[in-house]
Amino acid sequence: MNKWRKIFLSDNIIVPLVAILLGLLVGAAVMLIGGYNPIDAYRFLIKRVVGTPYDFGETIRQITPLIFTGLSVAFAFRSGLFNIGADGQVLIGMTASTAVALSWSGLPSWLLVPLSVIAGGLAGGLWASIAGYLKAKRGINEVITTIMLNWTALYFSNYVIRHFYLLKGQNRSEDIGASATMTFLGSTFSNARVHWGTVIALLAAVFFFVYLWKTKQGYEMRAVGLNSKAAEYAGMNVGTNVVKAMFISGVFAGLAGTFEVIGVFHYQSVFAASPGYGFDGIAVALLGMNHPFGVVLSAILYGVLTYGSAGMSFGAGVPPELIKIVIGSIIFFIAAQGIVRFVLKPFYLKRKKEKVM
Amino acid sequence: MDVLTLLGQLLNSTLVFSTALIFSALGGIFSEKSGVINIGLEGLMIFGAFAAGVGTYYAQEAGMGNWSPWIGIIAAIIVGVLGSLIHAVAAITFKADQTISGIVINFLAAGLTVYIVKLLFEGSAETPLIHAFQKKAIPLLRDIPVIGEGFFNAYPTTYLALILVALSYFVLFKTPFGLRLRSVGEYPGAADTLGVNVTRMRYIGVLISGALAGIGGATITLTTTSTFAHNTISGQGYIAIAAMIFGKWNPVGALGAAMFFGFSQAIRNYVQLFEWSKSIPQEFIFMIPYVLTIIVLVSAVGRSAAPSALGTSYDPGKR
Amino acid sequence: MSASTPVVELKQITKRFPGIVANDSISLTLHKGEIHALLGENGAGKSTLMNILFGLYQPDEGSIEIGGKPVKIDNPNKAIKLGIGMVHQHFKLVQPFTVTENIILGMEPKKGVNIDYKSASAQVAKLSEQYGLRVNPDDKIQDISVGMQQRVEIMKTLFRGADILIFDEPTAVLTPQEIEELMAIMRRLVAEGKSIILITHKLKEIMEISDRVTIIRRGKVIDTVDTDKTNPNELAEKMVGRSVSFEIDKTEPNIGPAILQLNNVKITSKDGVSLLNGLNLEVKAGEIVGIAGVDGNGQTELIEAITGLRKIDSGSIKAGGKEIANLSARKIAESGVGHIPEDRHKHGLVLDFSVSENLVLKTYYQAPYSKGSFLNRNAIDEHAQELVGKYDVRTPGIETKVRSMSGGNQQKAIIAREIEMNPELLIAAQPTRGLDVGAIESVHRQLIEQRDMGKAVLLVSFELQEIMNVSDRIAVIFEGRIVGEVLPQNTNDQELGLMMAGCWDQGGQPVE
Amino acid sequence: GNNKPANNSSSSTEGGNTEASSGDNTASTKSNAKIGLVTDIGGVNDKSFNQSAWEALEALNSESGIEHKYLQSGSSADYIPNLNQFVQGGYDLTWAIGFDLGDATKQVADANPNAKLAIIDSVVDAPNVQSVTFAENEGSFLVGVVAGLTTKTNKIGFIGGAESPVIKRFEVGFIAGVKAANPDATVTPTYAGAYDKPDTGKSLASQLYDSGADIIFPAAGQTGNGVFNEATARNKAGGATKVWVIGVDKDQSLEFGDEVTLTSMMKRVDVAVKTITQEVIDGKFEGGKITTLTLKDDGVGLPETSKANLSQEVLDKVEEYKQKIISGEITVPAE
Ligand SMILES: Nc1ncnc2c1ncn2[C@@H]1O[C@H](COP(=O)(O)OP(=O)(O)OP(=O)(O)O)[C@@H](O)[C@H]1O
Ligand SMILES: Nc1ncnc2c1ncn2[C@@H]1O[C@H](COP(=O)(O)OP(=O)(O)OP(=O)(O)O)[C@@H](O)[C@H]1O
Ligand SMILES: [Mg+2]
Ligand SMILES: [Mg+2]
C-alpha cells in the first residue's frame, strides 16, 4: 500500500483534512435537517473534549483502547489477514489480566502489574492464534473463525468471571487491588482515569513500525501478506507467519482489554453483549490506512468524536447517534479520496496526469 | 414427543433464525461474485429492518391492512438499495478500499436509522409496533413428515427466501447476466476486453446485495420483533458473511450454512429444555452454535473459493 | 498482399505514463490482408500502442482511423464493434470458466433467458474445426495447457468476427509445434482477408510470416520496412541501436563432478495421476543441461521437487552429494541451489516490494542484510545499487516498486538475485520468456558464465533454439521421465521434436 | 451494530410504565432545581426503563418547572464522565439509571461528597446517594401465581436475558409463585444469553411452546419481543392450546395486546424517580437511604388491565397472596 506514502507527499496531507471537514459538514447538514444547531453542537463537542483537564484525561482514556485494537486489525491486514476477532481477543485479554490480578493479589505491585499485562497480551495472542492456526493448517477463512471466536470469547469470559471471580450479588468481578492497577497522572487530570496503557499503546505503535519495516521477521510477514506464493518460493514458512501475525495482532487486542481492566475499571463486568472494542478497531485501522502512526492519528480522531458526542447531546440536544453519521462520512471521504480531489480540484490541485494504480 | 415431530419442530425453529441470514448471505454472494467485498451487510440489514418498521407502520396507518408488511418489504428493498449505492459509488466509481466503504455503511446505517426514527416518532428510539407477517401453512406439503412441519408451515418470507435461493442459483449459473457477473468478479480485465461493462455489472451486484440484505433485515422486523430499534440487528450481518463464506459463495451452499447456524442455535435452545442441562454452566450452552461451527469447518469444509478479483478495484490501466 | 487499402491508421499517437513517454508520436498503417510485425525491446511501448488501438488506454495525443474513418475508441466494446480483436500478452481468461464460457462471454447465445450452452458449444466446436484449433469446448481453462489457452484467446476474437487481429507476443509461451500451428492459423486468417498486427521478439517468426515490420525504440518509431527487403541482423540492430550477435560464444565445457543427482524420483498427484514417474537425471559441475519437452510432461514438478516446493513420494535427490529430497525450500537454497522460477509474477517477485527488497528475497535474514533481528537497510540498498548496475536492471530507482517495471527488467532482477547467491546449482526455468533479443542475449551469456565458473546449470525451456544453443547436453522429458539424452551438436530440431513426442527410440541416439 | 453497546444492563428489561401516572397531586410550587439523568446504553427513548425515569422528570418539569437534562452512555466507560458532567456542573440531583451504574455512582459520589445522587436498581453505600431497588421477586411471585392458576398443560416457561442477580430474582420469585398456586405445574427456566436478540427469544419460545408449555414469562428486554411474536403467531394459526406471555417491567398488553399478554410484572421506576426528585425539590433529600420498592409500596405488581384475561377468582387469589407477602406471612425467595 503506497497510500501512506502518498499522504506525506505534500498535497496529500490536505486530503484527509478536507475529508474530515466534509464529514463534519455532512453531520452539520443532517443536524440542520433534524432542526438542531450544528455550530452549537460542534462547539459543545470540542468543549467536552478540552473543556476541563478531567475531560481531556477521559478523552485520552477513550483513545487508548482504540489505538490497541486499531493496531491489532492493521497488523493482521499487513500480513494479508482480516482479523474481525479483535473484539473477542480484547475480552480474553481482560479476563486473563483480571484472573491474574485477583488470583495473586498478594504479590507486590512491581511484579503483579507486569504479570497481569503479560497475561492479558499473551491470552489475546493465543486466542487469535487459533484462527491463525486453522487458516495455516486447514485453510479455513479467518473471517468466519474470528467471528465465531468473538461469541465464544464473550461467553467464555463471562464463565470465568461468574464462576471464579464474581463479587457477590453483583454482575462483575471483585475489585482488583491497588497493587495491580496502573493509573498515573490522575491528579493532573482531576482524577480522570488516565493510565500507563496510553504510553504502552504509543510504544506498541512504534513496535509495530519497527517490527514490520525494520526487522527480518517483519519483512517476512509483509512478503507473506503481499504474495504468499513468492514467500514460499523464497523459503519462508507461510503457515508459521500466518500464526505469528495473528498472534501479534491478538496481543495488541489483548492489551486493549488488559488496560481497560487494570487501568480504567479495576474490575471486569459480566457482559450481556460484546463491548465492541474490536469493531471500532476495524474502523480505526482502515481510517489509519493500516499504518501504525496513521492508526494513532485515527484513534485520536475517533476517540475525540465519540467522547465529544456526549457534549453534543448535552449542550445542543443532538442525539448521540449523529456522531456515527459523522464518523461514517469521514471514513467515506477518506476512503473515496477521489471525491475529495474532485471537490478540491478547482482550488488546489493541479490536474495530475493519469494516476497509476 | 416422537423423534420425527421433534425433528420437524427443530427444523421449523431453525428457519426462524436462518431466514434473515439466507437473504443477506445471498445478497453478499451477488456483491462478492462481482468482485466487491461486502462487509456492510450488517448495515444494509439495519437499513432494511428500519425501512420495514417505518414502511409497514405508515402502510398500516394508511389502512393497507394485511398488505402492509409487503409495503415494508418494498421499503426495505428501496432503502437497502440506496444504502448499497453509497458502497458502490465509493468502492467502484471512486475505487475506495472495499472493506472500508463497507464499514462506512455500517456506521451510516447505525447512525441514520435511529436518528430518523427519533425525528419521525417524537424522540422515540423505537418504531411503533406493527402487525407483522403470520405463518402460513402450505396445504398438502404441510402433511409431509418432518419436512412439512420444518419447511411448509412458515412465514411468507421463508418461502420467499427459499424461492430466491433457487432463483439466485439459476441467475448466477444459467443466465448470461450471471456469467458476466461472475466473470467480472474473477477477472475484470478479461470481461472488459470482451465488452462486458465491469462498472455496470459491479454496480448491479452491489445493488442486488443491498436489496437482498434489506429484505434480510426486514425479515427480522416483520417476523421476530415487530418493531425497529437500535439493536434489532446486532451481529446478524456478520453471521451472514460467515454463512456466505461457509457456503463457498454458492446460493445453495449459503442456504445450507444459514440453516446450519439456525440449527445449532435451535439445538442450543433445545438443550435448555432438559433438566440435566442445568448442571452445565450456562455459558457453555450459549457457546454451542459458535463452537459447533468451528468444529464443522475444521472437519468438513476445505479451503474456500473466493472470487479471484474479490477486493480489487478495476482499473484498465493497471498492470 | 493488397498494399492499397489501409484498414487501420494510427496517427501521431502519444501516451505518457508518470515518468515515461511510452508512445511518442507513433504512426502506423495496417493494410488489408497484411501481417504487420511490431518489433521493439522490452518496454519500447508496443503493448501500450495496441492497448490504445483496442480502447483499453486513451492516447494523450493523436488519432485513429479505421477503414479511412476517424474513430474514437474509448472502450474495448467500441473496438470489438469496429471489428478489432486482440490477443493479449498476458492471457485474459477466466480460469474457473470453461472454454465455451470464456469464448461466448459478452455475447452469449440464448434460449429464453438461459444461456444456450448446447448451441454455444456447437459453435465453438465448429470454429475450432474450421481453423484447426482442436480445443475441447467443455474443458475448464485452469485444466488446459498454455498452448490451448492461446488458441482459446484466438477463438474469442474469431467468435466476435474480428477482421483486424492484434496478437501481442502470442508465441512467447508456446512450444515449437504450437508455434508452427499458430503460424498456419495466421496464414489462413489473412488468406480470408483479415489483417494482423503481430508483436513478437522472435526475429525468425517475423522473417517467416510478416509482410512488413515496424520497429519501435523507446516509444518512437525507428523505421517501417518490408520484410523481404531486410534481415534479422538489420532488424536487431535497428531495434537495440547496436549490433547483436546471435551466435553464442561457447568454449568447450570443463566438466567436473556431479552436482545434482535425481534417482528414481516419483510424485503422484492427489487424484492418482503420476507426475514424475521414476525420473533419473544428473547435472555435473561446469555443464548446462537443457530439459526439452512438451509442456505438461513434468517439467514444473521436476523443478518444484528439486527446489523444495513440492514433496516427492519416493526416490532420492542429491545436491552436492547431500540428500535434499523433501527438505524445506530454505534449506535447499542454503545448500547451494539457485532458482529462476517459471512464473516471475507468481513466484519470483513480490510485486509491491521495492527493487532493493526483492533483491534480498532469499537472503534478507543473512549478514550483512540483517544484524540480529534487524534488517540492515544500508547493506540492502548498497547491494541493490550494485546489482542494478552490474546486471543492467533498468529502473528509475531501487525504491521503485517492481510492479511498475517491464517484464524484461523484472526478469533481470531475478537473475541478478539468484546468481549473486553464488549457487553451485542454478535452475533456470523459461528464463527468457517474453524478453527481447538484447535481453535474451544477456541472459544466455550469464548462464554460460556460470557454467564456465564451474557451476552446474539446469535449463528448462520450451524454446528449442535456446536449448540447442545454450545446453551442453539435452535431456528429453516425457510423461514424467527422462526418455533420452542427446548432445546438441549431434541432433536437430526434427529429431528432438520426435523424442519430445515420445518416439525417442525411432529418433535420436540415447547418449548412454 | 458494529458499535455494540457495552454491558447491556441486566436490569434493562422493559422498565416502568410509559404514562407518567403517579397519580398524586403535586403542589405545583415552582422550583429551579437542576436535575440530571444518566442512562445506560438504552437511552431515554428506549420505551422502557430509562424512558420511564426520564418521563418522570419531564412530568416534574411541567409541574414545577425544574431544569432537566440527560446523557446517554455509549459504553460502560462513559458512566463516570457522564455522571461527572452533571455533578461538576452543579446539578442538584443526578440520577443513575440501572444496575450497572452502581460502581460509577459510588466513585463519583465519593469524589464529590457535596453532590447529591440517586440510583435505580442498585445499592450504593455512600452518604450522598439514595438507592432504589425493587422487589422483583415479589412481583414475579404474583405473576407466577397467575401462571400457575391459568396453565392448562401444567408446563410453564421462563426466559431470562442472562443470569444476573436481578434476573435471578425474577426467576426465583416466579417459580415460587407458580409452585404456591399449583404444585403440579413445572417451570422450565431458560436463558437467551442476551437482551437484544429477539430472534433467539422467538426460537426459544417456539421450542418451549412445542414442548408443551402454554405460558412464558420472559425477563429479557428486547429478546422478549420475539416471545410475544411467536405467541401471537401461534394463536393466529389456531393451535390446539392457546398460548400466553407474561409481560415484564411495564404493562406490555398496551403494546402487544390482550390476545397474548396474560398479565405483566410492573416495575414502577417512574414512581421512584418522581418521589425522590420531589424530595430534593422540597429539600428533604436523605442521602444514604436505601429504598426497596415492594408490593406494599405498589413499586411492583400487576396492572389494572389484567382484568381482561384474568377471572375474578384468579384476581382474588392474587390479592390473597399479595396480602400474605405484605404481612410477612410468605417470604418470597430472592436467589
Ligand atoms: N467475504 C469476505 N469478506 C471480507 N473479507 C474477505 C472475505 N473473504 C475473504 N476475505 C479476505 O480476503 C482474504 C483472502 O481470502 P481467501 O479465502 O481467498 O484466502 P487466501 O489467503 O487467498 O487463501 P487460499 O489459499 O485459501 O485461497 C482473506 O485473508 C480475508 O481477509
Ligand atoms: N499502466 C502503466 N502504468 C505505468 N507505466 C506503464 C503502464 N503500462 C506501461 N507502462 C510503461 O510504459 C512503457 C511501455 O510498456 P509496454 O508494456 O507498452 O512495453 P512493451 O513494448 O509491450 O514491452 P514488452 O516487450 O516487455 O511487452 C514501459 O516503460 C512500461 O513500464
Ligand atoms: Mg484465495
Ligand atoms: Mg508488451
Coordinates of N, CA and C in Angstrom, one line a residue, chain A residues 354, chain B residues 192-195 316, chain C residues 7-11 13-15 28 30 48-86 88 163-166 197:
Chain A
E354 N -2.8 11.2 -15.6 CA -3.0 9.8 -15.3 C -2.5 9.3 -14.0
Chain B
D192 N -13.8 -7.1 -19.4 CA -13.7 -5.8 -20.1 C -13.3 -5.9 -21.5
T193 N -12.3 -6.7 -21.8 CA -11.9 -6.8 -23.2 C -12.9 -7.6 -24.1
L194 N -13.9 -8.2 -23.4 CA -15.0 -8.8 -24.2 C -16.2 -7.9 -24.3
G195 N -16.0 -6.6 -23.8 CA -17.1 -5.7 -23.9 C -18.1 -5.8 -22.8
P316 N -8.4 -0.3 -15.9 CA -7.9 -0.9 -17.1 C -6.4 -0.5 -17.3
Chain C
V7 N -6.5 -0.5 -43.4 CA -7.7 -0.8 -42.6 C -7.5 0.0 -41.3
V8 N -6.3 0.1 -40.8 CA -6.0 0.9 -39.6 C -5.0 1.9 -39.8
E9 N -5.2 3.1 -39.4 CA -4.2 4.1 -39.4 C -4.1 4.8 -38.0
L10 N -2.9 4.6 -37.4 CA -2.7 5.3 -36.1 C -1.8 6.5 -36.5
K11 N -2.3 7.6 -36.0 CA -1.6 8.9 -36.4 C -1.1 9.6 -35.2
I13 N 0.3 9.0 -32.4 CA -0.2 8.6 -31.1 C 0.9 8.9 -30.0
T14 N 0.5 9.6 -29.0 CA 1.4 9.8 -27.8 C 0.7 9.4 -26.6
K15 N 1.4 8.7 -25.8 CA 0.9 8.2 -24.5 C 1.9 8.3 -23.4
L28 N 1.3 4.4 -37.6 CA 1.4 3.1 -38.1 C 0.2 2.8 -39.0
L30 N -1.9 -0.2 -41.1 CA -2.1 -1.7 -41.4 C -2.9 -1.8 -42.6
T48 N 1.5 -1.0 -25.2 CA 0.7 0.3 -24.9 C 0.0 0.7 -26.2
L49 N 0.7 0.7 -27.3 CA 0.1 1.2 -28.5 C -1.1 0.3 -28.9
M50 N -0.9 -1.0 -28.7 CA -2.0 -1.9 -29.1 C -3.2 -1.7 -28.1
N51 N -2.9 -1.5 -26.9 CA -4.0 -1.3 -25.9 C -4.7 0.0 -26.2
I52 N -4.1 0.9 -26.8 CA -4.7 2.1 -27.3 C -5.7 1.8 -28.4
L53 N -5.2 1.0 -29.4 CA -6.0 0.7 -30.5 C -7.2 -0.1 -30.1
F54 N -7.1 -0.9 -29.0 CA -8.1 -1.7 -28.5 C -9.0 -1.0 -27.5
G55 N -8.7 0.2 -27.2 CA -9.6 1.0 -26.4 C -9.4 0.8 -24.9
L56 N -8.3 0.2 -24.5 CA -8.0 0.0 -23.1 C -7.4 1.2 -22.5
Y57 N -6.5 1.9 -23.3 CA -5.9 3.1 -22.8 C -6.4 4.2 -23.8
Q58 N -6.4 5.4 -23.2 CA -6.7 6.6 -24.1 C -5.4 7.3 -24.4
P59 N -5.2 7.6 -25.7 CA -4.0 8.3 -26.0 C -4.1 9.8 -25.5
D60 N -2.9 10.3 -25.2 CA -2.9 11.7 -24.8 C -3.0 12.6 -26.0
E61 N -2.4 12.2 -27.1 CA -2.4 12.9 -28.4 C -2.6 11.9 -29.5
G62 N -3.0 12.4 -30.6 CA -3.0 11.6 -31.8 C -4.4 11.1 -32.1
S63 N -4.6 10.4 -33.3 CA -5.9 10.0 -33.7 C -5.8 8.6 -34.4
I64 N -7.0 8.0 -34.5 CA -7.1 6.7 -35.1 C -8.1 6.7 -36.2
E65 N -7.7 6.1 -37.3 CA -8.7 5.9 -38.4 C -8.9 4.4 -38.7
I66 N -10.1 4.0 -38.8 CA -10.4 2.6 -39.1 C -11.1 2.6 -40.5
G67 N -10.6 1.9 -41.5 CA -11.2 1.9 -42.8 C -11.4 3.3 -43.3
G68 N -10.5 4.2 -43.0 CA -10.5 5.5 -43.5 C -11.3 6.5 -42.7
K69 N -12.1 6.0 -41.7 CA -12.9 6.9 -41.0 C -12.3 7.2 -39.6
P70 N -12.2 8.4 -39.2 CA -11.7 8.7 -37.9 C -12.6 8.2 -36.8
V71 N -12.0 7.5 -35.8 CA -12.9 7.0 -34.7 C -12.3 7.3 -33.4
K72 N -13.1 7.2 -32.4 CA -12.6 7.4 -31.0 C -13.0 6.1 -30.3
I73 N -11.9 5.4 -29.9 CA -12.2 4.1 -29.3 C -11.9 4.2 -27.8
D74 N -13.1 4.4 -27.1 CA -12.8 4.7 -25.6 C -13.1 3.5 -24.8
N75 N -13.5 2.4 -25.3 CA -13.5 1.1 -24.6 C -13.4 -0.1 -25.5
P76 N -13.1 -1.2 -25.0 CA -12.9 -2.4 -25.8 C -14.2 -2.7 -26.6
N77 N -15.3 -2.4 -26.0 CA -16.6 -2.7 -26.7 C -16.6 -2.0 -28.0
K78 N -16.2 -0.8 -28.1 CA -16.1 0.0 -29.3 C -15.2 -0.7 -30.3
A79 N -14.1 -1.1 -29.8 CA -13.1 -1.8 -30.6 C -13.7 -3.0 -31.2
I80 N -14.4 -3.8 -30.4 CA -15.0 -5.0 -30.9 C -16.0 -4.7 -32.0
K81 N -16.8 -3.7 -31.8 CA -17.8 -3.3 -32.8 C -17.1 -2.9 -34.1
L82 N -15.9 -2.3 -34.0 CA -15.2 -1.9 -35.2 C -14.4 -3.1 -35.8
G83 N -14.6 -4.3 -35.3 CA -14.0 -5.4 -35.9 C -12.6 -5.7 -35.4
I84 N -12.2 -5.1 -34.3 CA -10.9 -5.3 -33.8 C -10.9 -6.4 -32.7
G85 N -10.0 -7.3 -32.8 CA -9.8 -8.3 -31.8 C -8.4 -8.4 -31.3
M86 N -8.2 -8.6 -30.0 CA -6.9 -8.6 -29.5 C -6.6 -9.8 -28.7
H88 N -4.1 -10.8 -25.9 CA -3.2 -10.0 -25.1 C -2.0 -10.8 -24.7
D163 N -12.0 -8.7 -37.9 CA -11.1 -8.9 -39.0 C -9.9 -8.1 -39.0
I164 N -9.7 -7.4 -37.8 CA -8.4 -6.8 -37.5 C -7.9 -7.5 -36.3
L165 N -6.9 -8.2 -36.4 CA -6.4 -9.0 -35.2 C -5.1 -8.5 -34.7
I166 N -5.1 -8.4 -33.4 CA -3.8 -8.0 -32.8 C -3.3 -9.2 -31.9
I197 N -1.8 -7.6 -36.7 CA -0.6 -6.9 -36.2 C 0.0 -8.0 -35.2

